[in-house]
Tab-separated table of C-alpha atoms (C1' of nucleotides) in Angstrom:
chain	number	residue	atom	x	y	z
A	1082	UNK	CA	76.368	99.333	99.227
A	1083	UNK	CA	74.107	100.232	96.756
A	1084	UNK	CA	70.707	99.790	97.808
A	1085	UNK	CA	71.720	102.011	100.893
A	1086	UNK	CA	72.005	104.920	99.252
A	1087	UNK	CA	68.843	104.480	97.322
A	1088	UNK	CA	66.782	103.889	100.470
A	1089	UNK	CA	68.050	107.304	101.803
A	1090	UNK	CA	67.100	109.491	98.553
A	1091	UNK	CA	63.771	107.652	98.470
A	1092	UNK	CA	63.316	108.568	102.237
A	1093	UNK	CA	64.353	112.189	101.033
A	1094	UNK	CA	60.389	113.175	100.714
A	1095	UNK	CA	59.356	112.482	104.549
A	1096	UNK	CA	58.888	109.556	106.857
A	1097	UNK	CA	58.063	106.066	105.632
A	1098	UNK	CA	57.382	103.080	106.820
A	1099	UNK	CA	59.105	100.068	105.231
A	1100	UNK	CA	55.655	99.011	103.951
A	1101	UNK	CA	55.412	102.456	102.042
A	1102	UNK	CA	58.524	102.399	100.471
A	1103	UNK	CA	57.909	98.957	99.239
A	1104	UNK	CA	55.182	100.815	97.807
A	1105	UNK	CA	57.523	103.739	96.566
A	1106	UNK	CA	59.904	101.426	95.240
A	1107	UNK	CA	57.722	99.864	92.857
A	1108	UNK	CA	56.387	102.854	91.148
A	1109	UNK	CA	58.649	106.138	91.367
A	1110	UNK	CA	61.728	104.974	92.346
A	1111	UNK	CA	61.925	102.134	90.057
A	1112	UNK	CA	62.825	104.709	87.563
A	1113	UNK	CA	66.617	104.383	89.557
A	1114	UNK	CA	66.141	101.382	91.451
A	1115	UNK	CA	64.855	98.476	92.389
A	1116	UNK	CA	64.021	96.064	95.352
A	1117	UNK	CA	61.869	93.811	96.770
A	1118	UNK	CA	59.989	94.376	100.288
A	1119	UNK	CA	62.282	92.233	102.324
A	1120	UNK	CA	65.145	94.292	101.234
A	1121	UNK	CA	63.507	97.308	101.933
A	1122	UNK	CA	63.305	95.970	105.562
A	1123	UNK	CA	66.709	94.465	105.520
A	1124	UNK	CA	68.309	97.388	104.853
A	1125	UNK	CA	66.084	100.096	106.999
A	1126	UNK	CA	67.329	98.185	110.285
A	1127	UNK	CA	71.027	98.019	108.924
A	1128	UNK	CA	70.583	101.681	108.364
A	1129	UNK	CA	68.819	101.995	111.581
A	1130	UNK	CA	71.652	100.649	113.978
A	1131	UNK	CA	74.667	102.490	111.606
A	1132	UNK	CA	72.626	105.848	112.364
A	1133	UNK	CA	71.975	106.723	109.154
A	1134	UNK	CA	67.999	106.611	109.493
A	1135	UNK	CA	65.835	107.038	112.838
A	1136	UNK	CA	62.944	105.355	113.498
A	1137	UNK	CA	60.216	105.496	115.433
A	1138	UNK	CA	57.010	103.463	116.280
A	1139	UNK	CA	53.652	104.436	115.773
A	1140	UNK	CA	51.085	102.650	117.002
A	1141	UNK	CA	47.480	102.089	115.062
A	1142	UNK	CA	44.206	100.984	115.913
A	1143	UNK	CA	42.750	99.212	113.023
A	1144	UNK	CA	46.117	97.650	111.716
A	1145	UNK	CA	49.042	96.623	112.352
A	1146	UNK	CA	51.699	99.257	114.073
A	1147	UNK	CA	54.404	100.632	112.035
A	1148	UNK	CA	57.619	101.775	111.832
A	1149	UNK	CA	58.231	105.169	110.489
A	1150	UNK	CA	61.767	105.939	109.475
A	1151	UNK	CA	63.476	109.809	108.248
A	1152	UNK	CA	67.318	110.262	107.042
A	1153	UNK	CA	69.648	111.353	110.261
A	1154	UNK	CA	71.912	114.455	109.821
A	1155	UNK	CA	74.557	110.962	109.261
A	1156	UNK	CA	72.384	110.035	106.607
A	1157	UNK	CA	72.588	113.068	105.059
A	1158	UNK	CA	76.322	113.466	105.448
A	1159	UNK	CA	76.773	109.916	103.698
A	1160	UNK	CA	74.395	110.822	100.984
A	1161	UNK	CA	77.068	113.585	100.247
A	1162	UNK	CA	79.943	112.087	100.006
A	1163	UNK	CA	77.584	109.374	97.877
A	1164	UNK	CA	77.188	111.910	95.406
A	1165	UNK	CA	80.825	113.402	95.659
A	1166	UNK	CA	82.247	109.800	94.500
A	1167	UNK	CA	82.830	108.161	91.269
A	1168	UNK	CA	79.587	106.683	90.250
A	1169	UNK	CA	79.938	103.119	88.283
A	1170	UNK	CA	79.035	102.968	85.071
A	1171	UNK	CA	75.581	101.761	84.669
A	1172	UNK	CA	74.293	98.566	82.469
A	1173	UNK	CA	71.103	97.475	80.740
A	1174	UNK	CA	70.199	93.978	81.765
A	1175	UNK	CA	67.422	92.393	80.191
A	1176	UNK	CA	66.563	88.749	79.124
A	1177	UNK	CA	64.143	90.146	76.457
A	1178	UNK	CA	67.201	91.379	74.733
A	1179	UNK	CA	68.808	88.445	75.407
A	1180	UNK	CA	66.113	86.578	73.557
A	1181	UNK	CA	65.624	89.166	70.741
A	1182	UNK	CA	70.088	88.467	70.259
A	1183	UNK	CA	69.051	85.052	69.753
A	1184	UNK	CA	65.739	84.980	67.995
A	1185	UNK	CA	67.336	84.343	64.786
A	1186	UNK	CA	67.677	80.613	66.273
A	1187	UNK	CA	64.497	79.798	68.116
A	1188	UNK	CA	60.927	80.478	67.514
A	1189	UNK	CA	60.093	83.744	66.766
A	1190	UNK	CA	56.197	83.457	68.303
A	1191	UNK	CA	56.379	83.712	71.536
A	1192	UNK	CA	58.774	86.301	71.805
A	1193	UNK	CA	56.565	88.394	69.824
A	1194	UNK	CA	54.335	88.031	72.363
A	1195	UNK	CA	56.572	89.285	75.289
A	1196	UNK	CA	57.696	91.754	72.828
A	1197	UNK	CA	54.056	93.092	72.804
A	1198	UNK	CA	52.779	92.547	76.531
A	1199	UNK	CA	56.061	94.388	77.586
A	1200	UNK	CA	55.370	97.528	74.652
A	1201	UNK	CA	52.038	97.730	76.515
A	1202	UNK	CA	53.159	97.639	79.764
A	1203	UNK	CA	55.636	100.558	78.996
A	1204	UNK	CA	52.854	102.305	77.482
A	1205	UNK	CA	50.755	101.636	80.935
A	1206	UNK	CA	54.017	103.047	83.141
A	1207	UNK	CA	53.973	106.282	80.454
A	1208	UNK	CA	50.594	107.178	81.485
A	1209	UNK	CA	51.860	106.918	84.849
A	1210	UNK	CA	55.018	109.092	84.985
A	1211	UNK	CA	53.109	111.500	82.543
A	1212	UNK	CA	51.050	112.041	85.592
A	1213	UNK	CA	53.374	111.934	88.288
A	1214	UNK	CA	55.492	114.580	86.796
A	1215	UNK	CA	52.077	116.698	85.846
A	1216	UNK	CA	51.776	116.688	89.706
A	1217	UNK	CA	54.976	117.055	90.556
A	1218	UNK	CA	55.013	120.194	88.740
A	1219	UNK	CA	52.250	121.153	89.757
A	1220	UNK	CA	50.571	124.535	88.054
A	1221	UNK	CA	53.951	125.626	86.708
A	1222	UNK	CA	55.007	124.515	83.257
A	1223	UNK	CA	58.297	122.432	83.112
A	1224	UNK	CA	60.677	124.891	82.352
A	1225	UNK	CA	59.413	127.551	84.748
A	1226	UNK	CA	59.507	124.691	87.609
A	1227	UNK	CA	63.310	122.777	86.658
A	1228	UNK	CA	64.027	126.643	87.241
A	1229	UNK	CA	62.189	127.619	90.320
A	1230	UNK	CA	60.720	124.791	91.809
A	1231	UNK	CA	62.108	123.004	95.071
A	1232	UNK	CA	62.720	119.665	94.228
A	1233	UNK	CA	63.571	118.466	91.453
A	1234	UNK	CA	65.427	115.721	91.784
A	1235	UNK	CA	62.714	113.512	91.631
A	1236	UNK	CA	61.069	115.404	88.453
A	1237	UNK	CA	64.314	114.705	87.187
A	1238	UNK	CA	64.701	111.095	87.433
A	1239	UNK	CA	61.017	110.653	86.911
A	1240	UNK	CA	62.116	112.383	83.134
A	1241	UNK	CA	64.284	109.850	82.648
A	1242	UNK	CA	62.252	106.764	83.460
A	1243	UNK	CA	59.501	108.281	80.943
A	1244	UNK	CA	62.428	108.534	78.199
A	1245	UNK	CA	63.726	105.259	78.979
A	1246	UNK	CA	59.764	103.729	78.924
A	1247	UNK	CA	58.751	105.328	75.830
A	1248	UNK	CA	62.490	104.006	73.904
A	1249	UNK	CA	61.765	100.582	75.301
A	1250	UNK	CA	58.060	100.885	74.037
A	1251	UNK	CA	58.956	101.800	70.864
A	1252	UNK	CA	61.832	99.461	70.150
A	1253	UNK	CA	59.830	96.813	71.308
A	1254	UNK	CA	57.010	97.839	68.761
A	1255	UNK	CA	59.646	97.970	65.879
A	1256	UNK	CA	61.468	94.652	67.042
A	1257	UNK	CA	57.811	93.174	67.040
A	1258	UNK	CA	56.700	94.117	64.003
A	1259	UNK	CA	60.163	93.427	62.116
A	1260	UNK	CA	59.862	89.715	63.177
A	1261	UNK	CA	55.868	89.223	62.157
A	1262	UNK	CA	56.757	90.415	59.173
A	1263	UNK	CA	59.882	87.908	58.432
A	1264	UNK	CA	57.366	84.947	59.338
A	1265	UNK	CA	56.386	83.016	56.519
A	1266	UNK	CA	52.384	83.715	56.249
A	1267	UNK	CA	51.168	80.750	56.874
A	1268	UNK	CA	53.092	80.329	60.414
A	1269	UNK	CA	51.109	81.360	63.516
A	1270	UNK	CA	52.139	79.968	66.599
B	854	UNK	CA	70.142	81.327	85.675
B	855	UNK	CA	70.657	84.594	83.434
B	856	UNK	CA	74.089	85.002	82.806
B	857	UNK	CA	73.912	81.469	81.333
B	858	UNK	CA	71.444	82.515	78.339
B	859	UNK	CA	73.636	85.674	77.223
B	860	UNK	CA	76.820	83.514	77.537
B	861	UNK	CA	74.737	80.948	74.971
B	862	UNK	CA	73.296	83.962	72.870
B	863	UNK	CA	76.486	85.355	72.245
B	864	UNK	CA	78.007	82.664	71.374
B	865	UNK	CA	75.461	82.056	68.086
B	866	UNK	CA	77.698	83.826	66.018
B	867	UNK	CA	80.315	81.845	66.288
B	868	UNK	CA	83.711	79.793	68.814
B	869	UNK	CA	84.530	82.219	71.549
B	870	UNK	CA	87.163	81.885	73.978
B	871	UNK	CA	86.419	83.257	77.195
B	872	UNK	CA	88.811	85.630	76.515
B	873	UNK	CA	87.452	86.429	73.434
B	874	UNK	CA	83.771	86.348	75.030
B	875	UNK	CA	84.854	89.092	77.733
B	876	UNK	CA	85.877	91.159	75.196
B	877	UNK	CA	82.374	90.417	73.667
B	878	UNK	CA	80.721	91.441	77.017
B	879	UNK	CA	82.690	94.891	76.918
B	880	UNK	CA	81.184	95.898	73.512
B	881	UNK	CA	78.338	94.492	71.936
B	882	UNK	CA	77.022	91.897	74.260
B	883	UNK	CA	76.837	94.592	76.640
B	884	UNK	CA	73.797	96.005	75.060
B	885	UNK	CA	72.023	93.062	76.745
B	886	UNK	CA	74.019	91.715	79.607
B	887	UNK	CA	76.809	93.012	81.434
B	888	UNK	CA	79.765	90.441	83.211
B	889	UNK	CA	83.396	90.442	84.431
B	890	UNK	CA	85.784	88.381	82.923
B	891	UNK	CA	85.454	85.410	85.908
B	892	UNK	CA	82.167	85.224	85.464
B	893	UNK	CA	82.263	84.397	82.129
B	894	UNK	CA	85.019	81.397	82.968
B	895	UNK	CA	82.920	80.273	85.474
B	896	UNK	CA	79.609	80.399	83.596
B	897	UNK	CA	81.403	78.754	80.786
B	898	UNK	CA	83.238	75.867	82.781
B	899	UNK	CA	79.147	75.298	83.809
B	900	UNK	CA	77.575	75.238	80.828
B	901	UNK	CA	80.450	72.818	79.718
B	902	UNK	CA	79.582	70.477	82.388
B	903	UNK	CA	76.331	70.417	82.065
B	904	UNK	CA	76.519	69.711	78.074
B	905	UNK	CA	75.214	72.918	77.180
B	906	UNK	CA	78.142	73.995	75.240
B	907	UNK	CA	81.490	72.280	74.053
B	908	UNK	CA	84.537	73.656	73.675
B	909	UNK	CA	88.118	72.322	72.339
B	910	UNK	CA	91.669	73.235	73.108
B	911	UNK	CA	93.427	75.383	70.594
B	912	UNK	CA	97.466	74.998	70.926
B	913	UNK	CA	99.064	78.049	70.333
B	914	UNK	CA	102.983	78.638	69.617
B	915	UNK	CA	103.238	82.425	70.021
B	916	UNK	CA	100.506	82.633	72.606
B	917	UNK	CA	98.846	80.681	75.817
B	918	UNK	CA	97.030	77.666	74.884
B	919	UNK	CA	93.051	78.647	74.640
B	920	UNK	CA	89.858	77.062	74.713
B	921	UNK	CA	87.199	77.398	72.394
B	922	UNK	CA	83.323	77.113	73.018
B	923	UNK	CA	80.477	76.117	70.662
B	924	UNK	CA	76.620	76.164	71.477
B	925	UNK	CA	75.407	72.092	71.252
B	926	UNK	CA	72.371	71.337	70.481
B	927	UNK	CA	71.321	70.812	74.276
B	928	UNK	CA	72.466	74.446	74.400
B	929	UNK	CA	69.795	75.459	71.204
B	930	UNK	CA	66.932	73.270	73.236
B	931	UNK	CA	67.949	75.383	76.234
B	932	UNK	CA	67.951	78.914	74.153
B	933	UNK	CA	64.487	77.565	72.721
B	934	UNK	CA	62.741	76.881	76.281
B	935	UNK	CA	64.394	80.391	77.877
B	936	UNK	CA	63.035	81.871	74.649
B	937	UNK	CA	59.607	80.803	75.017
B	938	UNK	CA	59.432	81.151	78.985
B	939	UNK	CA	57.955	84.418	80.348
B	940	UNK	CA	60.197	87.194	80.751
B	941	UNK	CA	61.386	89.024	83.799
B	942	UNK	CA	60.395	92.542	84.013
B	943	UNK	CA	63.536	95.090	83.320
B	944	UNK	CA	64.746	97.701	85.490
B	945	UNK	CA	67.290	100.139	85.646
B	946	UNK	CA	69.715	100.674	88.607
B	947	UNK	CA	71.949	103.207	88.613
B	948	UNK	CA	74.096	105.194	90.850
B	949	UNK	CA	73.802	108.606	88.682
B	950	UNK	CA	69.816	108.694	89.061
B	951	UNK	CA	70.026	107.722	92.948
B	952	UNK	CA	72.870	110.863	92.832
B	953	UNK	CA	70.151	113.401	90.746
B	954	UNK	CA	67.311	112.226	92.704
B	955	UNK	CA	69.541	113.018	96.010
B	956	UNK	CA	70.521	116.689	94.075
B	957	UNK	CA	68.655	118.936	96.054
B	958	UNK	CA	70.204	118.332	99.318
B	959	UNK	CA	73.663	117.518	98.417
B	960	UNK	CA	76.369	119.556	96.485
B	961	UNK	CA	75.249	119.580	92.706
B	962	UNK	CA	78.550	120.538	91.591
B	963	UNK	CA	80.404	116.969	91.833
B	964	UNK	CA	77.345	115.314	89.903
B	965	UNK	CA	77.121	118.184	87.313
B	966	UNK	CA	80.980	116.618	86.424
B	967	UNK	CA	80.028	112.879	86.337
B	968	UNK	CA	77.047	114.057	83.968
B	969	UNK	CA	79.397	115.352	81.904
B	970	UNK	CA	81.412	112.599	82.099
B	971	UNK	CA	78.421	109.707	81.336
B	972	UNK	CA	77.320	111.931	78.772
B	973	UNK	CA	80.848	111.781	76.581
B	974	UNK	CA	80.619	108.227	77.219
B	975	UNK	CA	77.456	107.934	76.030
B	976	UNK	CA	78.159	109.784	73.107
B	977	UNK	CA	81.524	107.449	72.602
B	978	UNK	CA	79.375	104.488	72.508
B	979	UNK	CA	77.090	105.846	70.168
B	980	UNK	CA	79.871	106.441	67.533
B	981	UNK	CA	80.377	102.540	68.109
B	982	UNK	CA	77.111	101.169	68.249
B	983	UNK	CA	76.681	103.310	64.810
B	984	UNK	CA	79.280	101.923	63.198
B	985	UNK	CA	78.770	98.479	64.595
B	986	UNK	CA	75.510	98.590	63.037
B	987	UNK	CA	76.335	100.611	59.403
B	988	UNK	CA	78.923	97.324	59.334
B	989	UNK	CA	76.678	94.275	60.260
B	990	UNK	CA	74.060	95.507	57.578
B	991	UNK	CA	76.730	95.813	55.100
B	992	UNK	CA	75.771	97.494	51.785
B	993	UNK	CA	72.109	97.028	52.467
B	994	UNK	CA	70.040	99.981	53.626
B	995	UNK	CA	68.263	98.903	56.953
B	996	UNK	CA	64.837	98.077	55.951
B	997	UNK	CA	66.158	95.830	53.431
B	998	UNK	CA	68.563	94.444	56.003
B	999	UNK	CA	65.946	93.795	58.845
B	1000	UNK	CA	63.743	92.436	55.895
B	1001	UNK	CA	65.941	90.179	54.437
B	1002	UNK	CA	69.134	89.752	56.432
B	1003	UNK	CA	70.075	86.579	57.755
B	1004	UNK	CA	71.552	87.618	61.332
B	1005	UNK	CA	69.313	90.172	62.540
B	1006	UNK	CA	69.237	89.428	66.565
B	1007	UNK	CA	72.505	91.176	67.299
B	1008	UNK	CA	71.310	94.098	64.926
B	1009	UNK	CA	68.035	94.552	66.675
B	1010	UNK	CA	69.722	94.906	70.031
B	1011	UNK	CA	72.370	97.385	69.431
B	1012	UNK	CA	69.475	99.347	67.936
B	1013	UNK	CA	68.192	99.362	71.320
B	1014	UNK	CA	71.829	100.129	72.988
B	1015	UNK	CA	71.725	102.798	70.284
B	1016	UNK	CA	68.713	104.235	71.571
B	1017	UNK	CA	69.146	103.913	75.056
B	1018	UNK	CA	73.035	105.675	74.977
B	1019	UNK	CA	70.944	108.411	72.883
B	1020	UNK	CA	68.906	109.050	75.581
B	1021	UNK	CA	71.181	108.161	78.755
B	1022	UNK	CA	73.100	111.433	76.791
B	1023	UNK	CA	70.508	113.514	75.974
B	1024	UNK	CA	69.083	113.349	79.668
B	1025	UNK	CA	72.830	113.832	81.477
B	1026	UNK	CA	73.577	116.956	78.957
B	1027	UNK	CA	69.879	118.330	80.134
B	1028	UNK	CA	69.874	117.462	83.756
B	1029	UNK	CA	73.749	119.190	83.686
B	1030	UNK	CA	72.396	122.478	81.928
B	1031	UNK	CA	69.249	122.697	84.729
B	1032	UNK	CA	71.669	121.881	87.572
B	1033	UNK	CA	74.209	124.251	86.508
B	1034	UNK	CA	71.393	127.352	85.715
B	1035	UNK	CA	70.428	126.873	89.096
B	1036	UNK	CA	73.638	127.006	91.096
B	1037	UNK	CA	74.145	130.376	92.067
B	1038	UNK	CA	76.580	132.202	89.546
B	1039	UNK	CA	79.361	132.547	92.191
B	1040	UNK	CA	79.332	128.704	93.891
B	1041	UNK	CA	82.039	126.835	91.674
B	1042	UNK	CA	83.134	123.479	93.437
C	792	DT	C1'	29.930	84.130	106.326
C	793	DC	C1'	33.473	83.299	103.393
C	794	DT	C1'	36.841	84.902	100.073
C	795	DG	C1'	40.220	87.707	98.657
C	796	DA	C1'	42.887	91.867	99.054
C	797	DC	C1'	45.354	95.172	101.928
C	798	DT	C1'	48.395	96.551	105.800
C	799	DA	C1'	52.723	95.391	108.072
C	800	DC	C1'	56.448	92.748	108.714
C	801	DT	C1'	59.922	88.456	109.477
C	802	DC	C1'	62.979	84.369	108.579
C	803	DA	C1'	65.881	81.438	105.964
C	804	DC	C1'	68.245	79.957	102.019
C	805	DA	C1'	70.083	80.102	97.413
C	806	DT	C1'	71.961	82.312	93.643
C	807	DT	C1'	74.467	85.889	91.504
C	808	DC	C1'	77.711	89.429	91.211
C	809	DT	C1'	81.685	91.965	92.618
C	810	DT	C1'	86.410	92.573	94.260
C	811	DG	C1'	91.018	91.631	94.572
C	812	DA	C1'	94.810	88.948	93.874
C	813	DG	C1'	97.690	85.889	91.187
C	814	DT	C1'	100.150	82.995	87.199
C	815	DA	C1'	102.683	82.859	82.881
C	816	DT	C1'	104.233	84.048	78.175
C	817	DC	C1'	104.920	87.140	74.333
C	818	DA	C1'	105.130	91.554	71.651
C	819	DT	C1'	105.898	96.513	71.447
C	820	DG	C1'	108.096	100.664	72.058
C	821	DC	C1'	111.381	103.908	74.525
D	1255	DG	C1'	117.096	96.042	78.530
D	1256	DC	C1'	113.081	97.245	80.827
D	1257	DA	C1'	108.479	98.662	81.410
D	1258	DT	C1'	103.940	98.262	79.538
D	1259	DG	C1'	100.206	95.963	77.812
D	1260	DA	C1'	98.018	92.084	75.439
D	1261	DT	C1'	96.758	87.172	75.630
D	1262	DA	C1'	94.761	83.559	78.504
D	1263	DC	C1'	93.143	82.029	82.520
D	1264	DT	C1'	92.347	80.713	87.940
D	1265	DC	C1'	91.137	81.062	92.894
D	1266	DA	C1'	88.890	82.752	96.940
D	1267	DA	C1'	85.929	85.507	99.742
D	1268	DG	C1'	82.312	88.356	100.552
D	1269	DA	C1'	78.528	91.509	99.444
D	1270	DA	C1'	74.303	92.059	97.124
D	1271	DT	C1'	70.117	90.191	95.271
D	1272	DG	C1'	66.435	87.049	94.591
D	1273	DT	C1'	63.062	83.379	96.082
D	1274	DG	C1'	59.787	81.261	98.853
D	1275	DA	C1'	57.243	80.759	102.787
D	1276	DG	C1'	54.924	82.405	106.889
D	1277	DT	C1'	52.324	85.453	110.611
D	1278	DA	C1'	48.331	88.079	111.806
D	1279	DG	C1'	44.722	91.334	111.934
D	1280	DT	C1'	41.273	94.373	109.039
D	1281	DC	C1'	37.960	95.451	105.588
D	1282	DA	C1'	34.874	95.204	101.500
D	1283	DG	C1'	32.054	92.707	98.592
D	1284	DA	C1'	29.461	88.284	96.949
DNA sequence: TCTGACTACTCACATTCTTGAGTATCATGC
DNA sequence: GCATGATACTCAAGAATGTGAGTAGTCAGA
């Protein structure tokens, strides 16, 4: 009952379709969870027929129809108690750490190379939230807006996934650079 | 086919019993991977079967019989290939950032306290990780460690669990001090 | 005109993870 | 002398997640 509750802050912002929030869910709110499309669309009906999301169709000319779905005064009332309860502790999982814990046994090579193509991808998702939360906040600078501004709790989260990018940039930078340089020289590959 | 690598990563340092490995997963290990006690019986009594790891029975007099587990070498080929295969992307997922993104229409007050809490936590597994990491280097500083040490996997990811506490507290103390500025000074609970 | 990418969604299966309960012995402290 | 907690592990059931394949129309560019 996890995903649930994710679906409904993501569908805080206005009606989606489960299309969109596939969409949503791969750039935003990946900073607090993540899912794949089918899901998305699994759990919009089972939140459809307990009430806690309405939806309604709307038909297109060029494409396909759509779905478009908005949290229910239920939905709203379970998001509540949501945030009212204990929340679980939460976990890294990664299988680059995983091989970084054991690289003093295999070959370092090719995890330098994850270790790189996932520093750069970090630095890619950066740019990204460096954006998003430039728009989010709009003209105001950050202070003035966590003050004033309306809704934060995306700004917030979206702070977080920046922090979280840029430590897993630079550790994998460090971790990369640490392991070139315990390579004898004449090993490449 | 996840759990299996951290069960085989973790146990490079050394026989484990599953006992002793669940302990594992509640410190260290869990900089990488996260598992319940069953899990890791179950993942073990796999990886026995399929010749990945072996373990022998230790007879105790004071205490229940145990079981300890070694990596065999079809477990290093298997550490070698996971090693060199591409990684999985990383994600987080967790309740608290579904509960802050959710913030503006639900009571802030219950999620200002499990801030607070996740922060001390955070900060609680910092002291650890710190010390974890002043006593795996030994007397070396750690540029000569990471340089010349002989065991540096597990050192390079509790740097990372270092980091990412440091931030996971940084960000719940911040996000607690905006939340709680913003409630009006008379709403308590 | 064909190819590939985008919109929009569905079905089925497999794996993984979580939850809760249970067994049995020994050591420690009140 | 009795409760608590540590050691050491097992079983079962179910929820959550991941994987792979498939449908079907539209649009832009080579």
């Amino acid at each position: 009952m996890a995903l649930r509750h994710a679906v409904l802050a993501a569908l805080l912002d206005g009606e989606y379709s489960g299309y969109q929030l596939a969409k949503a869910f791969d750039v935003g709110v990946a900073n607090f969870w993540h899912a794949m499309p089918q899901q998305l669309y699994a759990e919009l009906a089972k939140l459809e027929r307990e009430g806690l999301v309405t939806g309604r169709q709307v038909v297109q000319e060029t494409r396909p129809n759509k779905r478009l779905f908005r949290v229910s005064e239920a939905g709203f009332a379970e998001l509540e108690q949501f945030a009212a309860a204990a929340a679980k502790p939460s976990f890294i999982r990664d299988d680059l750490l995983v091989k970084v814990q054991a690289v003093d046994r295999t070959d370092a090579g090719p995890v330098i190379e994850q270790l790189e193509e996932r520093a750069s991808a970090a630095g890619a998702r950066i740019a990204l939230f460096t954006d998003l939360l430039r728009r989010m906040r709009g003209d105001m600078d950050e202070e003035e807006f966590l003050r004033g501004g309306e809704r934060i709790g995306p700004y917030l989260t979206c702070l977080r996934g920046l922090a979280f990018e840029e430590g897993h940039r630079d550790w994998c930078r460090h971790v990369a650079d640490v392991l070139r340089e315990r390579r004898p020289a004449g090993v490449r590959r």
